[in-house]
């Protein structure tokens, strides 16, 4: 297995000080359990926050680091201020409510964006320090959404995976976030982004389309010339371990004792972090209504609600505690009998054995969050029911509902219906309970946490492998390359224009050449040992206007048009165009049906533009159009290419490699052939060149080029340097 670097906001340990000694013990959370196996099998590290260690002396801190290092855990310490701003303020104060559709819980004076960026950057830096080529990096959750791109900037070739443990909200909700662009771009630094359920994936894709204008396939999209894979990986629990725990003699004894306490009284159970997303208040109101409606249940049912205190530092949580306390008091005041109190409320954490006993002792398990990425409690309950009994009432807004269809599903906002479902659960005959529980258990055991980790990691490995259709370009040694350019004559330069000689501009007109570039091209063109060809996808008119008077050769429309020095434009001879009359009406019909879309006719191709159409409608229509065209091609040698908000139809083989037929090779050949470009269309040219040609890719991304340079400025420096030989009279 490849080395694995795990990154999560919390390290999977808890730290206590016992009589002055630091004691590190493994923590029991779902993520910690799921990733322990992969961490132990790999030789990599796990990076995260060890919790608040501000009380530790520096000696204690030192001994903590040693203890952690022995477990290959790398702490990222945070100041109190960081925790307040980054964790409580932004992660839990803004992202958490927004991603759970609770805009009302975002404080007016939301804080922490700067701290969020700062802490994410520290994570990226620390990962980069521990990274070795070939490692897999797996980053977790909503506190670290900027890390993938920050890390990508430092390690362009790293294989980076990200998993989101909470829902990704509908795009219309997400777009209220002032930092929406940055968050999406941050995530898109990954090779693979994983979600618990398909709706989250599709919300994410739609948000990327609406906000960044990037289109997607069902499970992938292209971003900055890289492919980003999207996947659904429903997280599970360690079902076998929970089942074993539930069978332990002391647990079984405890189950009998819980049941024996209230003979004839059936038990409902709720287990949650005390969080406004978990639906506690509505659950309590439903129990109250059940008791109000059906007097025969009074004294015969009770709800055990266990709530772990959570995020007590975040203001929005204070109200939840108060409301739950009030409702519990209200129900107990109204419906207690001398023997039975209808709600037992424990505001604390309980240990795993005790929890297993509660799961086994209960008749009906209530998991009714208003929104929940997955919800592991539902799966823990099922895993613990080795007796194949018990009924699960599950919110349809928990990610788990997508898998656990045999549960009784409820809409927790529909309280009356929830009451009916609870009543039904209490009455369900044993055969039905068994049948449902058996089916649920199969599912929970098959999709356990180990499988979750394995399937994410194998998808990440596959995404990494797929990323490289070509060999990865070794970083140029700019000096060595520059020296070759300077020495070699005659030198053939095949230069792309947009993104290679000038920065990419937002409108085509804004990419006009500046004075420096014109001087540089003129000087190159005047060097008799240098043959300059500009190879662009643009139409002849703008190329001519900008560069037509320079001592360089021009190729427009990916090589279809050629313009010699002092010459006129000539088209490539044998490219068929009679197909246009047949297909043009189809494109026009689609343009009519799609407000904002239009058809452009180029010399060799037809282009359907939709960048001014509604992004989603445009994208859907573009798919329809492609399907329609594919059907209408009638085996003609044409190809339909989806570009950036365009669909283009053109003859097969019309690409930048056409240029080579216009290059006049000197008698003794070229001393060196150099092609430089920044996008996919340049790859066709790279592919057509002889092996000893130097191919240069501008920017990051997969390429078959042999050399990478950073940007257009680096290209210009390189070209400038190659000229200096002349200046020095070589
Ligand atoms: P959480 O919101 O924390 O996790 P959940 O998946 O239910 O929600 O996990 C809670 C864990 O805490 C469970 O393992 C449960 O046993 C434990 N727990 C709860 N109450 C407890 C108590 N009183 N005592 C002891 N243990 C208790 C986030 C997302 C979820 C997603 C997980 C994992 O919000 O939607 O399922 O991450 O991805």
mmCIF file of N, CA and C in Angstrom, residues 331-417:
data_model
loop_
_atom_site.group_PDB
_atom_site.id
_atom_site.type_symbol
_atom_site.label_atom_id
_atom_site.label_comp_id
_atom_site.label_asym_id
_atom_site.label_seq_id
_atom_site.Cartn_x
_atom_site.Cartn_y
_atom_site.Cartn_z
ATOM 1 N N UNK A 331 -42.956 17.997 29.659
ATOM 2 C CA UNK A 331 -43.559 16.670 29.422
ATOM 3 C C UNK A 331 -43.626 15.888 30.739
ATOM 4 N N UNK A 332 -42.521 15.933 31.487
ATOM 5 C CA UNK A 332 -42.515 15.182 32.742
ATOM 6 C C UNK A 332 -43.538 15.749 33.720
ATOM 7 N N UNK A 333 -43.693 17.074 33.724
ATOM 8 C CA UNK A 333 -44.689 17.694 34.597
ATOM 9 C C UNK A 333 -46.085 17.209 34.249
ATOM 10 N N UNK A 334 -46.364 17.097 32.956
ATOM 11 C CA UNK A 334 -47.728 16.784 32.531
ATOM 12 C C UNK A 334 -48.037 15.285 32.568
ATOM 13 N N UNK A 335 -47.058 14.428 32.258
ATOM 14 C CA UNK A 335 -47.416 13.014 32.019
ATOM 15 C C UNK A 335 -46.721 11.998 32.926
ATOM 16 N N UNK A 336 -45.998 12.439 33.948
ATOM 17 C CA UNK A 336 -45.384 11.458 34.855
ATOM 18 C C UNK A 336 -46.458 10.738 35.647
ATOM 19 N N UNK A 337 -46.209 9.456 35.900
ATOM 20 C CA UNK A 337 -47.060 8.753 36.864
ATOM 21 C C UNK A 337 -46.162 8.525 38.080
ATOM 22 N N UNK A 338 -46.729 7.968 39.120
ATOM 23 C CA UNK A 338 -45.905 7.771 40.303
ATOM 24 C C UNK A 338 -44.751 6.813 40.018
ATOM 25 N N UNK A 339 -44.993 5.878 39.055
ATOM 26 C CA UNK A 339 -43.944 4.892 38.762
ATOM 27 C C UNK A 339 -43.000 5.349 37.638
ATOM 28 N N UNK A 340 -43.576 5.953 36.615
ATOM 29 C CA UNK A 340 -42.780 6.200 35.409
ATOM 30 C C UNK A 340 -42.763 7.679 35.021
ATOM 31 N N UNK A 341 -41.549 8.128 34.775
ATOM 32 C CA UNK A 341 -41.362 9.487 34.259
ATOM 33 C C UNK A 341 -41.175 9.343 32.749
ATOM 34 N N UNK A 342 -41.950 10.037 31.920
ATOM 35 C CA UNK A 342 -41.889 9.751 30.473
ATOM 36 C C UNK A 342 -40.551 10.095 29.813
ATOM 37 N N UNK A 343 -39.836 11.080 30.293
ATOM 38 C CA UNK A 343 -38.541 11.368 29.652
ATOM 39 C C UNK A 343 -37.412 11.296 30.678
ATOM 40 N N UNK A 344 -36.433 10.441 30.409
ATOM 41 C CA UNK A 344 -35.194 10.442 31.200
ATOM 42 C C UNK A 344 -34.148 11.118 30.341
ATOM 43 N N UNK A 345 -33.615 12.156 30.873
ATOM 44 C CA UNK A 345 -32.708 12.956 30.047
ATOM 45 C C UNK A 345 -31.322 12.944 30.671
ATOM 46 N N UNK A 346 -30.352 12.392 29.965
ATOM 47 C CA UNK A 346 -28.973 12.396 30.460
ATOM 48 C C UNK A 346 -28.156 13.357 29.594
ATOM 49 N N UNK A 347 -27.646 14.378 30.209
ATOM 50 C CA UNK A 347 -26.868 15.375 29.471
ATOM 51 C C UNK A 347 -25.394 15.047 29.665
ATOM 52 N N UNK A 348 -24.943 13.970 29.083
ATOM 53 C CA UNK A 348 -23.543 13.596 29.209
ATOM 54 C C UNK A 348 -23.194 12.500 28.209
ATOM 55 N N UNK A 349 -21.901 12.233 28.161
ATOM 56 C CA UNK A 349 -21.423 11.162 27.307
ATOM 57 C C UNK A 349 -21.492 9.853 28.097
ATOM 58 N N UNK A 350 -21.732 8.750 27.420
ATOM 59 C CA UNK A 350 -21.695 7.467 28.116
ATOM 60 C C UNK A 350 -20.694 6.562 27.393
ATOM 61 N N UNK A 351 -20.127 5.578 28.134
ATOM 62 C CA UNK A 351 -19.068 4.786 27.491
ATOM 63 C C UNK A 351 -19.677 3.766 26.514
ATOM 64 N N UNK A 352 -18.859 3.224 25.614
ATOM 65 C CA UNK A 352 -19.387 2.372 24.550
ATOM 66 C C UNK A 352 -20.165 1.159 25.060
ATOM 67 N N UNK A 353 -19.737 0.564 26.164
ATOM 68 C CA UNK A 353 -20.450 -0.619 26.659
ATOM 69 C C UNK A 353 -21.847 -0.222 27.133
ATOM 70 N N UNK A 354 -21.927 0.882 27.849
ATOM 71 C CA UNK A 354 -23.217 1.367 28.333
ATOM 72 C C UNK A 354 -24.133 1.707 27.149
ATOM 73 N N UNK A 355 -23.508 2.346 26.129
ATOM 74 C CA UNK A 355 -24.286 2.724 24.943
ATOM 75 C C UNK A 355 -24.849 1.474 24.256
ATOM 76 N N UNK A 356 -24.000 0.450 24.135
ATOM 77 C CA UNK A 356 -24.450 -0.803 23.502
ATOM 78 C C UNK A 356 -25.619 -1.390 24.286
ATOM 79 N N UNK A 357 -25.547 -1.303 25.606
ATOM 80 C CA UNK A 357 -26.648 -1.840 26.430
ATOM 81 C C UNK A 357 -27.934 -1.053 26.170
ATOM 82 N N UNK A 358 -27.833 0.250 26.074
ATOM 83 C CA UNK A 358 -29.034 1.055 25.779
ATOM 84 C C UNK A 358 -29.615 0.671 24.418
ATOM 85 N N UNK A 359 -28.717 0.543 23.414
ATOM 86 C CA UNK A 359 -29.202 0.178 22.078
ATOM 87 C C UNK A 359 -29.966 -1.142 22.129
ATOM 88 N N UNK A 360 -29.402 -2.114 22.885
ATOM 89 C CA UNK A 360 -30.040 -3.444 22.913
ATOM 90 C C UNK A 360 -31.324 -3.456 23.730
ATOM 91 N N UNK A 361 -31.379 -2.579 24.724
ATOM 92 C CA UNK A 361 -32.535 -2.625 25.630
ATOM 93 C C UNK A 361 -33.762 -1.928 25.056
ATOM 94 N N UNK A 362 -33.554 -1.106 24.041
ATOM 95 C CA UNK A 362 -34.665 -0.259 23.611
ATOM 96 C C UNK A 362 -35.627 -0.985 22.654
ATOM 97 N N UNK A 363 -36.867 -0.521 22.638
ATOM 98 C CA UNK A 363 -37.838 -1.067 21.688
ATOM 99 C C UNK A 363 -37.824 -0.257 20.396
ATOM 100 N N UNK A 364 -37.763 1.060 20.556
ATOM 101 C CA UNK A 364 -37.807 1.926 19.377
ATOM 102 C C UNK A 364 -36.666 2.944 19.467
ATOM 103 N N UNK A 365 -35.874 2.994 18.408
ATOM 104 C CA UNK A 365 -34.764 3.944 18.366
ATOM 105 C C UNK A 365 -35.203 5.149 17.536
ATOM 106 N N UNK A 366 -35.086 6.334 18.115
ATOM 107 C CA UNK A 366 -35.515 7.539 17.398
ATOM 108 C C UNK A 366 -34.294 8.308 16.886
ATOM 109 N N UNK A 367 -34.116 8.304 15.591
ATOM 110 C CA UNK A 367 -33.016 9.078 14.985
ATOM 111 C C UNK A 367 -33.691 10.062 14.042
ATOM 112 N N UNK A 368 -33.938 11.266 14.532
ATOM 113 C CA UNK A 368 -34.790 12.181 13.758
ATOM 114 C C UNK A 368 -34.155 13.546 13.522
ATOM 115 N N UNK A 369 -32.914 13.549 13.017
ATOM 116 C CA UNK A 369 -32.292 14.851 12.762
ATOM 117 C C UNK A 369 -33.026 15.635 11.674
ATOM 118 N N UNK A 370 -32.903 16.949 11.743
ATOM 119 C CA UNK A 370 -33.477 17.809 10.703
ATOM 120 C C UNK A 370 -32.595 17.765 9.458
ATOM 121 N N UNK A 371 -31.304 17.624 9.668
ATOM 122 C CA UNK A 371 -30.317 17.381 8.603
ATOM 123 C C UNK A 371 -29.157 16.676 9.252
ATOM 124 N N UNK A 372 -28.605 15.687 8.561
ATOM 125 C CA UNK A 372 -27.438 14.996 9.100
ATOM 126 C C UNK A 372 -26.692 14.397 7.923
ATOM 127 N N UNK A 373 -25.374 14.653 7.868
ATOM 128 C CA UNK A 373 -24.594 14.152 6.744
ATOM 129 C C UNK A 373 -24.840 12.660 6.545
ATOM 130 N N UNK A 374 -24.637 11.892 7.627
ATOM 131 C CA UNK A 374 -24.892 10.451 7.580
ATOM 132 C C UNK A 374 -25.767 10.056 8.754
ATOM 133 N N UNK A 375 -25.207 10.177 9.945
ATOM 134 C CA UNK A 375 -25.729 9.718 11.236
ATOM 135 C C UNK A 375 -25.313 8.280 11.507
ATOM 136 N N UNK A 376 -24.308 8.179 12.364
ATOM 137 C CA UNK A 376 -23.757 6.861 12.693
ATOM 138 C C UNK A 376 -24.539 6.168 13.788
ATOM 139 N N UNK A 377 -25.297 6.960 14.593
ATOM 140 C CA UNK A 377 -26.052 6.364 15.684
ATOM 141 C C UNK A 377 -27.026 5.318 15.132
ATOM 142 N N UNK A 378 -27.679 5.646 14.019
ATOM 143 C CA UNK A 378 -28.643 4.714 13.424
ATOM 144 C C UNK A 378 -27.957 3.390 13.107
ATOM 145 N N UNK A 379 -26.741 3.469 12.573
ATOM 146 C CA UNK A 379 -26.037 2.246 12.176
ATOM 147 C C UNK A 379 -25.494 1.497 13.394
ATOM 148 N N UNK A 380 -25.074 2.253 14.417
ATOM 149 C CA UNK A 380 -24.588 1.604 15.645
ATOM 150 C C UNK A 380 -25.730 0.804 16.273
ATOM 151 N N UNK A 381 -26.922 1.406 16.277
ATOM 152 C CA UNK A 381 -28.086 0.725 16.848
ATOM 153 C C UNK A 381 -28.324 -0.605 16.139
ATOM 154 N N UNK A 382 -28.314 -0.554 14.823
ATOM 155 C CA UNK A 382 -28.566 -1.769 14.041
ATOM 156 C C UNK A 382 -27.482 -2.819 14.324
ATOM 157 N N UNK A 383 -26.223 -2.350 14.352
ATOM 158 C CA UNK A 383 -25.120 -3.297 14.582
ATOM 159 C C UNK A 383 -25.247 -3.959 15.950
ATOM 160 N N UNK A 384 -25.751 -3.208 16.924
ATOM 161 C CA UNK A 384 -25.831 -3.742 18.295
ATOM 162 C C UNK A 384 -26.970 -4.750 18.447
ATOM 163 N N UNK A 385 -27.932 -4.759 17.513
ATOM 164 C CA UNK A 385 -29.104 -5.623 17.694
ATOM 165 C C UNK A 385 -28.846 -7.038 17.216
ATOM 166 N N UNK A 386 -27.953 -7.717 17.924
ATOM 167 C CA UNK A 386 -27.654 -9.106 17.577
ATOM 168 C C UNK A 386 -28.889 -9.980 17.781
ATOM 169 N N UNK A 387 -29.879 -9.500 18.574
ATOM 170 C CA UNK A 387 -31.120 -10.261 18.776
ATOM 171 C C UNK A 387 -32.101 -10.069 17.621
ATOM 172 N N UNK A 388 -31.705 -9.278 16.621
ATOM 173 C CA UNK A 388 -32.531 -9.006 15.432
ATOM 174 C C UNK A 388 -33.906 -8.466 15.794
ATOM 175 N N UNK A 389 -33.940 -7.637 16.806
ATOM 176 C CA UNK A 389 -35.211 -7.038 17.216
ATOM 177 C C UNK A 389 -34.996 -5.523 17.334
ATOM 178 N N UNK A 390 -36.084 -4.794 17.606
ATOM 179 C CA UNK A 390 -35.988 -3.337 17.760
ATOM 180 C C UNK A 390 -36.388 -2.656 16.462
ATOM 181 N N UNK A 391 -36.997 -1.469 16.593
ATOM 182 C CA UNK A 391 -37.461 -0.737 15.412
ATOM 183 C C UNK A 391 -36.678 0.575 15.305
ATOM 184 N N UNK A 392 -36.249 0.867 14.103
ATOM 185 C CA UNK A 392 -35.540 2.134 13.870
ATOM 186 C C UNK A 392 -36.472 3.128 13.185
ATOM 187 N N UNK A 393 -36.689 4.279 13.839
ATOM 188 C CA UNK A 393 -37.422 5.377 13.199
ATOM 189 C C UNK A 393 -36.361 6.373 12.755
ATOM 190 N N UNK A 394 -36.306 6.636 11.465
ATOM 191 C CA UNK A 394 -35.178 7.403 10.921
ATOM 192 C C UNK A 394 -35.655 8.569 10.065
ATOM 193 N N UNK A 395 -35.036 9.708 10.278
ATOM 194 C CA UNK A 395 -35.363 10.890 9.487
ATOM 195 C C UNK A 395 -34.941 10.708 8.034
ATOM 196 N N UNK A 396 -35.794 11.125 7.131
ATOM 197 C CA UNK A 396 -35.403 11.046 5.726
ATOM 198 C C UNK A 396 -34.337 12.085 5.390
ATOM 199 N N UNK A 397 -34.042 13.001 6.310
ATOM 200 C CA UNK A 397 -33.004 14.008 6.068
ATOM 201 C C UNK A 397 -31.649 13.615 6.648
ATOM 202 N N UNK A 398 -31.522 12.362 7.082
ATOM 203 C CA UNK A 398 -30.197 11.848 7.469
ATOM 204 C C UNK A 398 -29.649 11.121 6.260
ATOM 205 N N UNK A 399 -28.349 11.296 5.992
ATOM 206 C CA UNK A 399 -27.733 10.594 4.864
ATOM 207 C C UNK A 399 -27.988 9.089 4.945
ATOM 208 N N UNK A 400 -28.066 8.565 6.179
ATOM 209 C CA UNK A 400 -28.251 7.127 6.376
ATOM 210 C C UNK A 400 -29.549 6.628 5.737
ATOM 211 N N UNK A 401 -30.540 7.512 5.569
ATOM 212 C CA UNK A 401 -31.827 7.079 5.020
ATOM 213 C C UNK A 401 -31.671 6.520 3.602
ATOM 214 N N UNK A 402 -30.640 6.993 2.890
ATOM 215 C CA UNK A 402 -30.431 6.512 1.521
ATOM 216 C C UNK A 402 -30.114 5.023 1.516
ATOM 217 N N UNK A 403 -29.529 4.538 2.602
ATOM 218 C CA UNK A 403 -29.157 3.119 2.645
ATOM 219 C C UNK A 403 -30.114 2.275 3.464
ATOM 220 N N UNK A 404 -30.728 2.898 4.477
ATOM 221 C CA UNK A 404 -31.479 2.099 5.442
ATOM 222 C C UNK A 404 -32.978 2.172 5.164
ATOM 223 N N UNK A 405 -33.363 1.718 4.003
ATOM 224 C CA UNK A 405 -34.753 1.824 3.565
ATOM 225 C C UNK A 405 -35.736 0.992 4.378
ATOM 226 N N UNK A 406 -35.231 0.014 5.124
ATOM 227 C CA UNK A 406 -36.152 -0.824 5.908
ATOM 228 C C UNK A 406 -36.494 -0.189 7.246
ATOM 229 N N UNK A 407 -35.899 0.944 7.543
ATOM 230 C CA UNK A 407 -36.290 1.671 8.756
ATOM 231 C C UNK A 407 -37.656 2.313 8.483
ATOM 232 N N UNK A 408 -38.323 2.831 9.545
ATOM 233 C CA UNK A 408 -39.534 3.622 9.311
ATOM 234 C C UNK A 408 -39.064 5.058 9.092
ATOM 235 N N UNK A 409 -39.217 5.531 7.878
ATOM 236 C CA UNK A 409 -38.692 6.857 7.563
ATOM 237 C C UNK A 409 -39.718 7.932 7.905
ATOM 238 N N UNK A 410 -39.238 9.044 8.475
ATOM 239 C CA UNK A 410 -40.149 10.148 8.809
ATOM 240 C C UNK A 410 -39.576 11.476 8.345
ATOM 241 N N UNK A 411 -40.484 12.406 8.132
ATOM 242 C CA UNK A 411 -40.085 13.798 7.930
ATOM 243 C C UNK A 411 -40.247 14.477 9.292
ATOM 244 N N UNK A 412 -39.144 14.828 9.945
ATOM 245 C CA UNK A 412 -39.246 15.317 11.327
ATOM 246 C C UNK A 412 -39.982 16.658 11.440
ATOM 247 N N UNK A 413 -40.142 17.351 10.334
ATOM 248 C CA UNK A 413 -40.915 18.604 10.371
ATOM 249 C C UNK A 413 -42.411 18.309 10.425
ATOM 250 N N UNK A 414 -42.784 17.108 9.984
ATOM 251 C CA UNK A 414 -44.189 16.718 9.995
ATOM 252 C C UNK A 414 -44.447 15.969 11.310
ATOM 253 N N UNK A 415 -44.742 16.740 12.346
ATOM 254 C CA UNK A 415 -44.769 16.140 13.684
ATOM 255 C C UNK A 415 -45.939 15.163 13.823
ATOM 256 N N UNK A 416 -47.103 15.509 13.259
ATOM 257 C CA UNK A 416 -48.255 14.603 13.406
ATOM 258 C C UNK A 416 -47.974 13.230 12.800
ATOM 259 N N UNK A 417 -47.356 13.279 11.646
ATOM 260 C CA UNK A 417 -47.039 12.015 10.977
ATOM 261 C C UNK A 417 -45.974 11.254 11.780
#
